[in-house]
Amino acid sequence: MANAVNDRELIMEILLAVTKDGEYSHIALRNVLENYQYLDKSERAFITRVTEGTLEHMIEIDYIINQFSKVKVNKMKPVIRTIIRSAVYQLKYMDSVPDSAVCNEAVKLAAKRGFGGLKGFVNGVLRSISRNIEQVKYPDKADRLRWLSVTYSMPEWILSQWLKEYDQQTVEGMLKDFLREKPTAIRCNLSRISRDELAAELEREGIRVCLHPTLPCALSISGYDYLGAVESFQKGYFQVQDVSSMEVAEWAAPKKGDYIIDVCAAPGGKALHMADKLEGTGHVEARDLTEYKIELIRDNIRRSGMDNISAVCQDATVFAEESAGRADIVIADLPCSGLGVLGRKTDLKYKMTPQTQESLVKLQREILSVVNQYVKPGGKLLYSTCTIHKSENEENARWFAKTFPEFKLAREKQFLPGVDESDGFYIAEFRRIKPVAEEGV
């Protein structure tokens, strides 16, 4: 690989941005791939795999390193730690890269970044791991929490939470699913093109396509290089969106002419899906907190070519009086811990804490207390999250139904990765059964 050192340096920069600077992995990776579009497909695939793989397996990787290094991972300099981590991922999970090349390139990169004095340390640790990678001693299975944590690189506090809420077989199925490579789920913009026509166009572009068996708008794609370069994406024929997320609009089932408010809409997938289902009628108001998020929604609106949707900067915790009792449907896909999408945003498991989860539950209830007032009598409120944490899901739904008896819980579902062939996702559909004026009577 002619530019192997450059590729590995880009990988190091992405990983440092995530682990040291707090950047989200999907954003850091996307930014690099957009800035280096001249790289060929194999290089881009290499950068993506090593970056995502290192983050996915980081707890296991650190466990391995600590068996062979006198200096423990948390005591290493960030650059050296990052170089060794990505190298260990390659040694453990990428047979196509010779071990000697992995070690040599790591040593060269350490020197290039000003750590020539540590070349011997980097080389010694990696050569030792390379020779003994099949003899690594893992925790005993009897120590269930530790074994699951190291084997599947999941923080123990998250596992403890899940094991209280789900049986071990379900938890292990989710963990395996998070590490499984999956195609990209997309939603066809049916107002622009039929699903069969889109599939044919994607295949003409050399992309592998699979139609979803039950959702008429859903497909999955693989074998593409850079999404922004896909012609049918540029034309606004589809939106990247998980199947479970598409279910929100399917459950909402908007009627022609409906007025819909999506209160935390960025980047706009659900709002655009609702606008598509309105078939050019009605209106969707996609709201979010910052101008940056609103611009993301507007970019997707422009690409979609739809004119029955608008983006508005609005804090969901602040009551908008002009919206009271106006909406046929309110979509409340609220900020959450994101523990259902760890297969796509793997670094979230290292960023989330129990304290942050508790604050998110409070925020979700605060927003629901405000936005329910926008639903007209007979209208619907769709509450959803991309997590599998019961306090943010079922328990919040019970709290809402008890606190606001003018709403009735019509149905709910917790989608589980490894069970439902989707991300971990929760949806609850509520119906307003009393007029706003009758509240509290």
Tab-separated table of N, CA and C in Angstrom, residues 22-76:
chain	number	residue	atom	x	y	z
A	22	GLY	N	-12.871	14.310	22.360
A	22	GLY	CA	-14.303	14.160	22.593
A	22	GLY	C	-15.173	14.254	21.356
A	23	GLU	N	-14.578	14.225	20.165
A	23	GLU	CA	-15.363	14.270	18.937
A	23	GLU	C	-16.130	12.954	18.774
A	24	TYR	N	-17.297	13.005	18.111
A	24	TYR	CA	-18.039	11.778	17.819
A	24	TYR	C	-17.381	11.066	16.639
A	25	SER	N	-17.275	9.755	16.740
A	25	SER	CA	-16.503	8.989	15.760
A	25	SER	C	-17.051	9.116	14.353
A	26	HIS	N	-18.388	9.062	14.191
A	26	HIS	CA	-18.946	9.122	12.843
A	26	HIS	C	-18.692	10.482	12.201
A	27	ILE	N	-18.632	11.530	13.026
A	27	ILE	CA	-18.358	12.867	12.496
A	27	ILE	C	-16.885	12.997	12.141
A	28	ALA	N	-16.001	12.543	13.040
A	28	ALA	CA	-14.559	12.630	12.781
A	28	ALA	C	-14.173	11.831	11.540
A	29	LEU	N	-14.731	10.628	11.395
A	29	LEU	CA	-14.430	9.796	10.239
A	29	LEU	C	-14.974	10.414	8.958
A	30	ARG	N	-16.208	10.901	9.018
A	30	ARG	CA	-16.814	11.531	7.837
A	30	ARG	C	-16.013	12.745	7.385
A	31	ASN	N	-15.578	13.554	8.336
A	31	ASN	CA	-14.819	14.752	7.973
A	31	ASN	C	-13.523	14.401	7.257
A	32	VAL	N	-12.828	13.380	7.740
A	32	VAL	CA	-11.567	12.977	7.099
A	32	VAL	C	-11.823	12.428	5.703
A	33	LEU	N	-12.833	11.573	5.559
A	33	LEU	CA	-13.118	10.994	4.247
A	33	LEU	C	-13.565	12.066	3.251
A	34	GLU	N	-14.263	13.086	3.727
A	34	GLU	CA	-14.661	14.185	2.841
A	34	GLU	C	-13.467	15.033	2.442
A	35	ASN	N	-12.516	15.211	3.367
A	35	ASN	CA	-11.339	16.029	3.084
A	35	ASN	C	-10.315	15.320	2.214
A	36	TYR	N	-10.371	13.989	2.186
A	36	TYR	CA	-9.401	13.210	1.412
A	36	TYR	C	-10.124	12.327	0.393
A	37	GLN	N	-10.955	12.962	-0.410
A	37	GLN	CA	-11.733	12.211	-1.391
A	37	GLN	C	-10.868	11.617	-2.500
A	38	TYR	N	-9.628	12.102	-2.634
A	38	TYR	CA	-8.745	11.574	-3.678
A	38	TYR	C	-8.225	10.180	-3.346
A	39	LEU	N	-8.351	9.744	-2.085
A	39	LEU	CA	-7.896	8.398	-1.728
A	39	LEU	C	-8.707	7.353	-2.482
A	40	ASP	N	-8.044	6.268	-2.851
A	40	ASP	CA	-8.796	5.249	-3.588
A	40	ASP	C	-9.670	4.442	-2.634
A	41	LYS	N	-10.534	3.647	-3.226
A	41	LYS	CA	-11.554	2.940	-2.453
A	41	LYS	C	-10.950	2.027	-1.396
A	42	SER	N	-9.846	1.344	-1.730
A	42	SER	CA	-9.236	0.415	-0.777
A	42	SER	C	-8.656	1.155	0.422
A	43	GLU	N	-8.069	2.330	0.194
A	43	GLU	CA	-7.523	3.114	1.296
A	43	GLU	C	-8.631	3.623	2.213
A	44	ARG	N	-9.711	4.100	1.602
A	44	ARG	CA	-10.830	4.603	2.396
A	44	ARG	C	-11.451	3.474	3.218
A	45	ALA	N	-11.540	2.295	2.618
A	45	ALA	CA	-12.081	1.141	3.330
A	45	ALA	C	-11.162	0.745	4.488
A	46	PHE	N	-9.849	0.818	4.262
A	46	PHE	CA	-8.879	0.490	5.308
A	46	PHE	C	-8.993	1.468	6.474
A	47	ILE	N	-9.052	2.752	6.166
A	47	ILE	CA	-9.175	3.779	7.208
A	47	ILE	C	-10.460	3.578	8.013
A	48	THR	N	-11.552	3.315	7.313
A	48	THR	CA	-12.843	3.129	7.984
A	48	THR	C	-12.813	1.910	8.891
A	49	ARG	N	-12.304	0.806	8.362
A	49	ARG	CA	-12.332	-0.429	9.148
A	49	ARG	C	-11.444	-0.336	10.382
A	50	VAL	N	-10.221	0.161	10.231
A	50	VAL	CA	-9.318	0.218	11.387
A	50	VAL	C	-9.835	1.207	12.431
A	51	THR	N	-10.350	2.346	11.971
A	51	THR	CA	-10.892	3.330	12.914
A	51	THR	C	-12.071	2.749	13.691
A	52	GLU	N	-13.063	2.253	12.970
A	52	GLU	CA	-14.255	1.726	13.629
A	52	GLU	C	-13.934	0.488	14.455
A	53	GLY	N	-13.079	-0.380	13.919
A	53	GLY	CA	-12.734	-1.606	14.629
A	53	GLY	C	-11.979	-1.347	15.920
A	54	THR	N	-11.057	-0.391	15.879
A	54	THR	CA	-10.305	-0.060	17.096
A	54	THR	C	-11.236	0.443	18.184
A	55	LEU	N	-12.182	1.287	17.821
A	55	LEU	CA	-13.134	1.798	18.803
A	55	LEU	C	-14.088	0.706	19.281
A	56	GLU	N	-14.564	-0.118	18.373
A	56	GLU	CA	-15.481	-1.199	18.746
A	56	GLU	C	-14.862	-2.143	19.764
A	57	HIS	N	-13.575	-2.454	19.596
A	57	HIS	CA	-12.905	-3.469	20.415
A	57	HIS	C	-11.948	-2.867	21.437
A	58	MET	N	-12.105	-1.603	21.785
A	58	MET	CA	-11.082	-0.902	22.559
A	58	MET	C	-10.868	-1.478	23.953
A	59	ILE	N	-11.913	-1.919	24.629
A	59	ILE	CA	-11.741	-2.504	25.963
A	59	ILE	C	-10.941	-3.794	25.858
A	60	GLU	N	-11.270	-4.634	24.881
A	60	GLU	CA	-10.500	-5.869	24.666
A	60	GLU	C	-9.061	-5.547	24.288
A	61	ILE	N	-8.869	-4.571	23.410
A	61	ILE	CA	-7.524	-4.188	22.973
A	61	ILE	C	-6.688	-3.719	24.162
A	62	ASP	N	-7.254	-2.879	25.011
A	62	ASP	CA	-6.516	-2.411	26.193
A	62	ASP	C	-6.194	-3.562	27.132
A	63	TYR	N	-7.115	-4.499	27.244
A	63	TYR	CA	-6.885	-5.678	28.084
A	63	TYR	C	-5.692	-6.478	27.562
A	64	ILE	N	-5.616	-6.630	26.251
A	64	ILE	CA	-4.487	-7.354	25.639
A	64	ILE	C	-3.180	-6.597	25.855
A	65	ILE	N	-3.190	-5.304	25.580
A	65	ILE	CA	-1.969	-4.497	25.723
A	65	ILE	C	-1.437	-4.589	27.143
A	66	ASN	N	-2.306	-4.510	28.126
A	66	ASN	CA	-1.875	-4.514	29.522
A	66	ASN	C	-1.242	-5.827	29.949
A	67	GLN	N	-1.475	-6.907	29.184
A	67	GLN	CA	-0.821	-8.177	29.493
A	67	GLN	C	0.623	-8.210	29.017
A	68	PHE	N	0.971	-7.343	28.073
A	68	PHE	CA	2.302	-7.409	27.455
A	68	PHE	C	3.116	-6.131	27.613
A	69	SER	N	2.572	-5.122	28.251
A	69	SER	CA	3.284	-3.852	28.406
A	69	SER	C	3.480	-3.536	29.878
A	70	LYS	N	4.718	-3.172	30.249
A	70	LYS	CA	4.990	-2.774	31.629
A	70	LYS	C	4.307	-1.439	31.940
A	71	VAL	N	4.195	-0.587	30.903
A	71	VAL	CA	3.482	0.675	31.057
A	71	VAL	C	2.026	0.422	30.678
A	72	LYS	N	1.122	0.581	31.627
A	72	LYS	CA	-0.273	0.291	31.357
A	72	LYS	C	-0.876	1.352	30.426
A	73	VAL	N	-1.939	0.970	29.750
A	73	VAL	CA	-2.534	1.809	28.715
A	73	VAL	C	-2.847	3.212	29.219
A	74	ASN	N	-3.434	3.307	30.394
A	74	ASN	CA	-3.852	4.627	30.888
A	74	ASN	C	-2.684	5.513	31.300
A	75	LYS	N	-1.462	4.960	31.326
A	75	LYS	CA	-0.268	5.736	31.648
A	75	LYS	C	0.514	6.147	30.401
A	76	MET	N	0.132	5.654	29.244
A	76	MET	CA	0.851	5.950	28.001
A	76	MET	C	0.515	7.345	27.504
